[in-house]
Short mmCIF file of C-alpha atoms and ligand atoms in Angstrom, two decimals:
data_model
loop_
_atom_site.label_atom_id
_atom_site.label_comp_id
_atom_site.label_asym_id
_atom_site.label_seq_id
_atom_site.Cartn_x
_atom_site.Cartn_y
_atom_site.Cartn_z
CA MET A 1 -39.85 100.77 109.29
CA SER A 2 -41.42 100.11 105.54
CA LYS A 3 -44.27 98.68 104.69
CA SER A 4 -44.95 94.87 104.86
CA GLN A 5 -43.84 93.19 102.00
CA SER A 6 -45.39 90.21 100.95
CA LEU A 7 -43.15 86.54 100.87
CA PRO A 8 -41.29 86.34 97.71
CA ASP A 9 -42.93 83.68 95.13
CA SER A 10 -39.29 82.18 93.98
CA VAL A 11 -35.82 81.33 94.47
CA ASP A 12 -35.39 84.04 91.84
CA ALA A 13 -37.39 86.33 93.68
CA THR A 14 -35.67 85.92 96.93
CA LEU A 15 -32.10 86.59 95.53
CA GLN A 16 -32.98 89.45 93.96
CA LEU A 17 -34.64 90.63 97.04
CA LEU A 18 -31.54 89.77 98.91
CA ASN A 19 -29.55 92.09 96.14
CA SER A 20 -31.52 95.16 96.63
CA HIS A 21 -30.16 95.59 99.94
CA GLY A 22 -26.85 94.48 99.28
CA TYR A 23 -27.14 90.75 100.03
CA PHE A 24 -25.17 88.48 97.63
CA ALA A 25 -26.05 85.62 98.66
CA GLU A 26 -25.32 81.84 96.85
CA ARG A 27 -28.68 80.61 95.04
CA SER A 28 -28.19 77.48 97.63
CA LEU A 29 -28.32 80.07 100.29
CA ALA A 30 -31.39 81.37 98.95
CA THR A 31 -33.47 78.54 97.63
CA VAL A 32 -33.10 77.19 101.77
CA LEU A 33 -34.61 80.65 102.92
CA TYR A 34 -37.22 80.83 100.10
CA LEU A 35 -38.31 77.26 101.57
CA SER A 36 -37.16 77.86 104.78
CA LEU A 37 -40.21 81.32 104.04
CA ARG A 38 -42.84 79.37 102.26
CA LEU A 39 -42.85 76.23 104.86
CA GLY A 40 -42.91 78.31 107.89
CA ARG A 41 -39.91 77.10 109.14
CA PRO A 42 -36.69 78.33 111.51
CA LEU A 43 -33.95 78.03 109.22
CA PHE A 44 -30.46 77.10 111.06
CA LEU A 45 -27.59 78.46 109.71
CA GLU A 46 -23.66 77.46 110.39
CA GLY A 47 -20.59 79.01 109.47
CA GLU A 48 -17.21 80.34 110.39
CA ALA A 49 -17.28 83.78 111.65
CA GLY A 50 -17.85 86.83 109.84
CA VAL A 51 -19.69 85.05 106.64
CA GLY A 52 -23.28 86.90 106.99
CA LYS A 53 -24.70 84.62 108.79
CA THR A 54 -26.41 87.62 111.53
CA GLU A 55 -27.07 89.79 108.44
CA ILE A 56 -29.02 87.79 106.20
CA ALA A 57 -31.63 88.04 109.45
CA LYS A 58 -31.46 92.18 108.95
CA VAL A 59 -31.76 92.22 105.70
CA LEU A 60 -34.49 89.69 105.84
CA SER A 61 -36.41 92.23 108.33
CA ALA A 62 -35.38 95.42 105.96
CA THR A 63 -36.55 93.72 102.65
CA LEU A 64 -39.84 92.24 104.05
CA GLY A 65 -40.87 95.15 106.30
CA ARG A 66 -41.04 93.48 110.25
CA LYS A 67 -39.17 93.44 113.04
CA LEU A 68 -36.50 92.31 113.79
CA ILE A 69 -36.32 90.60 117.20
CA ARG A 70 -33.08 89.45 118.38
CA LEU A 71 -31.84 86.87 121.13
CA GLN A 72 -28.36 87.22 121.48
CA CYS A 73 -27.26 83.83 123.15
CA TYR A 74 -24.96 83.13 125.77
CA GLU A 75 -23.55 80.73 128.19
CA GLY A 76 -26.01 81.33 131.58
CA LEU A 77 -28.84 82.90 129.30
CA ASP A 78 -32.04 81.81 130.92
CA VAL A 79 -35.99 81.64 130.82
CA ALA A 80 -36.12 85.90 132.89
CA SER A 81 -33.96 86.77 130.22
CA ALA A 82 -35.14 84.85 127.10
CA VAL A 83 -38.68 84.92 127.29
CA TYR A 84 -40.59 86.61 130.36
CA GLU A 85 -40.11 87.57 133.91
CA TRP A 86 -42.39 89.64 136.64
CA ASN A 87 -41.54 93.37 137.24
CA SER A 88 -41.43 92.55 141.01
CA ALA A 89 -39.68 96.10 142.43
CA ALA A 90 -43.09 97.30 140.59
CA GLN A 91 -44.97 94.36 142.42
CA MET A 92 -43.38 94.83 145.53
CA ILE A 93 -44.24 98.94 144.93
CA ALA A 94 -48.04 97.94 143.97
CA ILE A 95 -48.62 95.45 147.22
CA ARG A 96 -47.00 98.19 149.55
CA LEU A 97 -49.65 101.19 148.29
CA ALA A 98 -52.09 98.57 148.68
CA GLU A 99 -51.19 98.01 152.29
CA ALA A 100 -50.84 101.74 152.48
CA ALA A 101 -54.35 102.03 151.81
CA GLY A 102 -56.02 99.76 153.52
CA ASP A 103 -56.83 97.42 151.00
CA SER A 104 -57.59 94.06 152.21
CA ASP A 105 -58.58 91.89 149.07
CA ARG A 106 -55.85 89.65 148.66
CA GLU A 107 -57.11 88.12 146.10
CA GLN A 108 -57.97 90.91 144.00
CA LEU A 109 -54.65 92.16 144.82
CA SER A 110 -52.55 88.73 143.35
CA SER A 111 -54.17 88.75 140.37
CA ASP A 112 -53.54 92.29 139.62
CA ILE A 113 -49.83 91.82 140.21
CA PHE A 114 -49.35 88.98 137.87
CA SER A 115 -51.39 90.58 135.25
CA GLU A 116 -49.36 91.89 132.11
CA ARG A 117 -49.15 95.21 133.41
CA TYR A 118 -46.19 94.08 135.25
CA LEU A 119 -45.00 91.14 133.17
CA ILE A 120 -41.37 92.09 131.39
CA LYS A 121 -41.65 90.41 128.01
CA ARG A 122 -37.81 89.50 127.00
CA PRO A 123 -37.58 88.31 122.90
CA LEU A 124 -38.94 85.08 122.58
CA LEU A 125 -42.35 86.29 124.53
CA GLN A 126 -42.42 89.05 121.71
CA ALA A 127 -41.83 87.36 118.64
CA LEU A 128 -45.03 85.34 119.48
CA GLU A 129 -46.98 88.83 119.84
CA PRO A 130 -49.30 89.77 116.97
CA ASP A 131 -47.75 92.86 114.97
CA VAL A 132 -49.73 95.09 112.51
CA GLY A 133 -46.44 94.60 109.83
CA GLY A 134 -47.13 90.65 109.91
CA ALA A 135 -44.84 87.97 111.63
CA PRO A 136 -41.14 90.15 113.13
CA VAL A 137 -38.14 88.11 112.26
CA LEU A 138 -36.54 86.48 115.22
CA LEU A 139 -32.95 86.12 115.45
CA ILE A 140 -31.43 83.43 117.73
CA ASP A 141 -27.90 84.20 117.58
CA GLU A 142 -24.99 82.17 118.54
CA LEU A 143 -26.92 79.68 119.52
CA ASP A 144 -23.87 77.64 120.64
CA ARG A 145 -22.85 79.65 123.31
CA ALA A 146 -25.61 79.21 125.22
CA ASP A 147 -26.65 75.93 127.67
CA GLU A 148 -28.08 72.59 126.69
CA ALA A 149 -30.81 73.39 128.73
CA PHE A 150 -32.00 76.62 126.98
CA GLU A 151 -31.54 74.56 124.03
CA ALA A 152 -34.07 72.23 125.28
CA TYR A 153 -36.79 74.85 125.88
CA LEU A 154 -36.55 76.61 122.65
CA LEU A 155 -37.22 73.61 121.44
CA GLU A 156 -40.63 73.17 122.90
CA ILE A 157 -41.35 77.31 121.45
CA LEU A 158 -40.17 76.46 118.17
CA SER A 159 -42.50 73.35 117.98
CA ASP A 160 -45.62 75.35 119.05
CA PHE A 161 -44.75 78.91 118.59
CA GLN A 162 -46.50 79.30 122.10
CA VAL A 163 -45.49 79.77 125.90
CA THR A 164 -47.09 79.29 129.24
CA ILE A 165 -46.95 81.65 132.19
CA PRO A 166 -48.53 79.47 135.12
CA GLU A 167 -49.79 82.78 136.66
CA LEU A 168 -51.42 84.01 133.55
CA GLY A 169 -51.95 81.90 130.92
CA THR A 170 -51.06 81.11 127.37
CA PHE A 171 -49.09 83.64 124.38
CA LYS A 172 -49.79 81.67 121.25
CA ALA A 173 -48.66 83.66 118.63
CA PRO A 174 -51.37 84.32 115.92
CA GLN A 175 -49.09 83.56 112.88
CA PRO A 176 -45.33 81.81 113.18
CA PRO A 177 -42.57 84.40 113.73
CA ILE A 178 -39.75 84.39 110.62
CA VAL A 179 -36.85 82.32 112.48
CA ILE A 180 -33.44 82.12 111.80
CA VAL A 181 -31.02 80.39 114.09
CA THR A 182 -27.34 80.81 113.78
CA SER A 183 -24.60 78.89 115.30
CA ASN A 184 -20.36 79.23 115.12
CA ARG A 185 -20.26 75.85 115.77
CA THR A 186 -18.08 76.32 118.99
CA ARG A 187 -20.61 72.93 119.92
CA GLU A 188 -23.10 70.43 118.26
CA ILE A 189 -26.82 71.75 118.51
CA HIS A 190 -28.97 69.02 119.39
CA ASP A 191 -30.78 66.54 116.59
CA ALA A 192 -33.66 67.26 117.76
CA LEU A 193 -33.37 71.39 117.54
CA LYS A 194 -31.97 70.89 114.07
CA ARG A 195 -34.97 68.44 112.82
CA ARG A 196 -37.17 71.49 113.53
CA CYS A 197 -35.23 73.60 110.79
CA LEU A 198 -33.91 73.78 107.51
CA TYR A 199 -30.20 73.77 108.09
CA HIS A 200 -27.20 75.39 105.42
CA TRP A 201 -23.86 75.57 105.91
CA VAL A 202 -22.82 79.21 104.87
CA ASP A 203 -19.41 79.26 103.69
CA TYR A 204 -17.06 81.85 102.35
CA PRO A 205 -18.18 83.82 98.97
CA SER A 206 -16.69 82.93 95.60
CA ALA A 207 -14.40 85.54 94.54
CA GLU A 208 -16.62 86.72 91.93
CA ARG A 209 -19.39 87.21 94.96
CA GLU A 210 -17.11 89.00 97.59
CA LEU A 211 -16.11 91.59 94.96
CA ALA A 212 -19.92 92.35 94.21
CA ILE A 213 -20.01 92.70 98.29
CA VAL A 214 -16.90 95.25 98.45
CA LYS A 215 -18.06 97.22 95.34
CA SER A 216 -21.24 97.56 97.49
CA ARG A 217 -20.18 97.92 100.93
CA VAL A 218 -17.08 100.51 99.91
CA PRO A 219 -18.29 102.55 97.45
CA GLY A 220 -15.48 104.89 96.07
CA ILE A 221 -12.90 101.50 95.96
CA SER A 222 -11.21 101.88 92.67
CA ALA A 223 -11.62 98.72 90.24
CA THR A 224 -8.09 97.82 90.56
CA LEU A 225 -8.01 97.83 94.71
CA SER A 226 -11.30 95.44 95.11
CA GLN A 227 -10.11 93.13 92.88
CA GLN A 228 -6.95 92.81 94.76
CA VAL A 229 -8.26 93.06 98.14
CA VAL A 230 -10.69 89.87 97.04
CA ARG A 231 -7.99 87.89 95.31
CA PHE A 232 -5.46 88.72 98.34
CA VAL A 233 -8.19 87.69 101.07
CA GLN A 234 -9.19 84.32 98.71
CA GLU A 235 -5.50 83.72 98.57
CA LEU A 236 -5.05 83.78 102.21
CA ARG A 237 -8.63 81.39 103.52
CA ASP A 238 -5.86 78.69 101.25
CA GLN A 239 -2.70 79.15 104.02
CA ASP A 240 -3.92 77.15 106.56
CA PHE A 241 -4.16 80.10 109.35
CA TYR A 242 -5.66 80.23 113.09
CA LYS A 243 -8.53 82.63 111.99
CA ASN A 244 -9.16 83.58 108.37
CA PRO A 245 -10.71 86.58 107.34
CA GLY A 246 -13.96 86.62 107.01
CA VAL A 247 -16.45 88.65 104.75
CA ALA A 248 -16.17 91.53 107.58
CA GLU A 249 -12.62 91.47 107.40
CA THR A 250 -12.37 91.95 104.24
CA ILE A 251 -15.01 94.60 103.72
CA ASP A 252 -12.56 96.36 106.94
CA TRP A 253 -9.75 95.91 104.90
CA ALA A 254 -10.95 97.14 101.85
CA THR A 255 -12.45 100.48 104.07
CA ALA A 256 -9.55 100.68 105.46
CA LEU A 257 -7.38 101.06 102.59
CA THR A 258 -9.75 103.43 100.82
CA GLN A 259 -9.34 105.68 104.18
CA LEU A 260 -5.29 105.81 103.65
CA ASP A 261 -6.01 106.32 99.57
CA ALA A 262 -4.68 103.02 98.33
CA ARG A 263 -5.21 102.28 94.65
CA ALA A 264 -3.45 99.45 94.45
CA LEU A 265 -1.84 96.86 97.12
CA THR A 266 1.61 97.30 97.67
CA ALA A 267 3.78 95.32 100.83
CA GLU A 268 3.99 98.54 102.81
CA VAL A 269 0.23 99.74 102.72
CA VAL A 270 -0.49 95.80 102.90
CA GLY A 271 1.62 95.67 106.24
CA ASP A 272 0.33 98.74 107.80
CA THR A 273 -3.26 97.42 107.89
CA LEU A 274 -2.37 93.96 108.58
CA GLY A 275 -4.55 94.40 111.57
CA ALA A 276 -8.17 95.30 109.76
CA LEU A 277 -7.67 91.65 108.36
CA LEU A 278 -5.91 89.30 111.03
CA LYS A 279 -6.95 89.29 114.79
CA TYR A 280 -4.16 87.16 116.25
CA GLN A 281 -0.07 87.64 116.44
CA ASP A 282 0.22 84.33 115.52
CA ASP A 283 -1.34 84.96 112.11
CA ILE A 284 -0.07 87.83 111.85
CA ALA A 285 3.76 86.43 112.33
CA LYS A 286 2.79 84.19 110.24
CA MET A 287 2.85 86.48 107.08
CA GLN A 288 5.34 88.93 107.97
CA SER A 289 7.52 85.61 107.94
CA GLY A 290 7.19 85.22 104.24
CA THR A 291 3.73 84.69 103.51
CA MET A 292 2.98 88.25 102.80
CA GLU A 293 5.09 88.53 99.54
CA LYS A 294 3.79 85.25 98.30
CA VAL A 295 0.07 86.04 98.61
CA LEU A 296 0.79 89.33 97.30
CA LYS A 297 2.32 88.66 94.22
CA GLU A 298 -0.89 86.23 93.55
CA ALA A 299 -3.37 88.77 94.61
CA THR A 300 -1.46 91.48 92.35
CA SER A 301 -0.59 89.47 88.99
CA ASP A 302 -1.89 90.42 85.55
CA ILE A 303 -4.34 93.36 87.06
N1 ATP B 1 -22.95 87.94 101.40
C1 ATP B 1 -23.48 88.89 102.06
N2 ATP B 1 -23.54 90.26 101.22
C2 ATP B 1 -23.46 91.07 101.63
N3 ATP B 1 -22.92 91.71 103.05
C3 ATP B 1 -22.33 90.60 103.24
C4 ATP B 1 -22.11 88.76 102.98
N4 ATP B 1 -21.68 88.67 103.68
C5 ATP B 1 -21.35 89.09 105.04
N5 ATP B 1 -21.35 89.99 104.43
C6 ATP B 1 -21.04 91.73 105.24
O1 ATP B 1 -20.10 90.82 106.48
C7 ATP B 1 -20.41 91.71 107.67
C8 ATP B 1 -20.33 90.10 108.66
O2 ATP B 1 -21.62 89.54 108.79
P1 ATP B 1 -22.24 88.97 110.02
O3 ATP B 1 -22.39 89.98 111.33
O4 ATP B 1 -23.51 88.79 109.12
O5 ATP B 1 -21.45 87.63 109.97
P2 ATP B 1 -21.86 86.55 111.10
O6 ATP B 1 -21.46 85.42 110.08
O7 ATP B 1 -22.92 86.80 111.97
O8 ATP B 1 -20.59 86.37 111.85
P3 ATP B 1 -20.12 85.87 113.34
O9 ATP B 1 -20.15 84.76 113.08
O10 ATP B 1 -19.39 86.83 113.85
O11 ATP B 1 -21.51 86.84 114.31
C9 ATP B 1 -21.20 92.13 107.23
O12 ATP B 1 -21.22 93.84 107.89
C10 ATP B 1 -22.23 92.27 106.48
O13 ATP B 1 -22.99 92.97 105.65
MG1 MG B 2 -23.19 86.66 114.00
#
């Protein structure tokens, strides 16, 4: 990991920092990120799939030289998987060994097996630990997938940045982690949690920004092809598909096209590579029944 960097001291510096690691952010995102770093408040990012929500935490960790700790949320996520659990198998072995050795000091044994040695630290607890490189970046990804009970628990952690383990005591972060929370908005996150965070809706990028992303992520792509790809995707997003392509799909598609040595978009090459762009059969069928010609015409005119 690179050496820990100090926090950016302006919105422009934040933009530059992200740019230098290939992340092209709108100014509004850089502003809210700058404020979240300065004020030490968690940043809550919502947006469609593949618009760069998760990536921002990764880039932040790389640019600031901080450890990235990721908690991927899912239905049924509980404290044992997110915060800590006791290593009961190892505790059991320790008890058996003590019994075999004729060790009868129960008090001592109990304090031994409930020591840090037998504690399995999960991401939320890891994020509260001091780190030589500075407070880590804690990514709580796709919070909308977790249950509401877990969200309530999280609220407590994000308020105090501490966790109490009854058998062991309280762990408090010497310096609060940099927290990024993301959601795809499959359900609303409670106001109480949002209130503790700064909020930003991550939208699809402008054509200009998406072009910069493609050029940076798909080295070797021709100028004509990159422009046509971006125009095509931007046009597609206006077509009322079930699932619009995100930036991730644009990058995938551009990569696929360059692998096929395409220099410009044609009906044939678009038809062959639709699977990199659209992931639902209904959307693909819609494309094949006329939409493609229209979009292709828009994307390739005057280039
Ligand atoms: N502004 C950007 N600059 C550079 N790369 C970007 C940008 N936005 C998205 N990307 C790229 O798009 C891809 C998808 O981004 P990411 O995984 O962060 O999306 P997401 O919003 O977390 O999607 P999901 O909701 O599906 O998890 C990544 O490869 C990322 O590098
Ligand atoms: Mg993500």
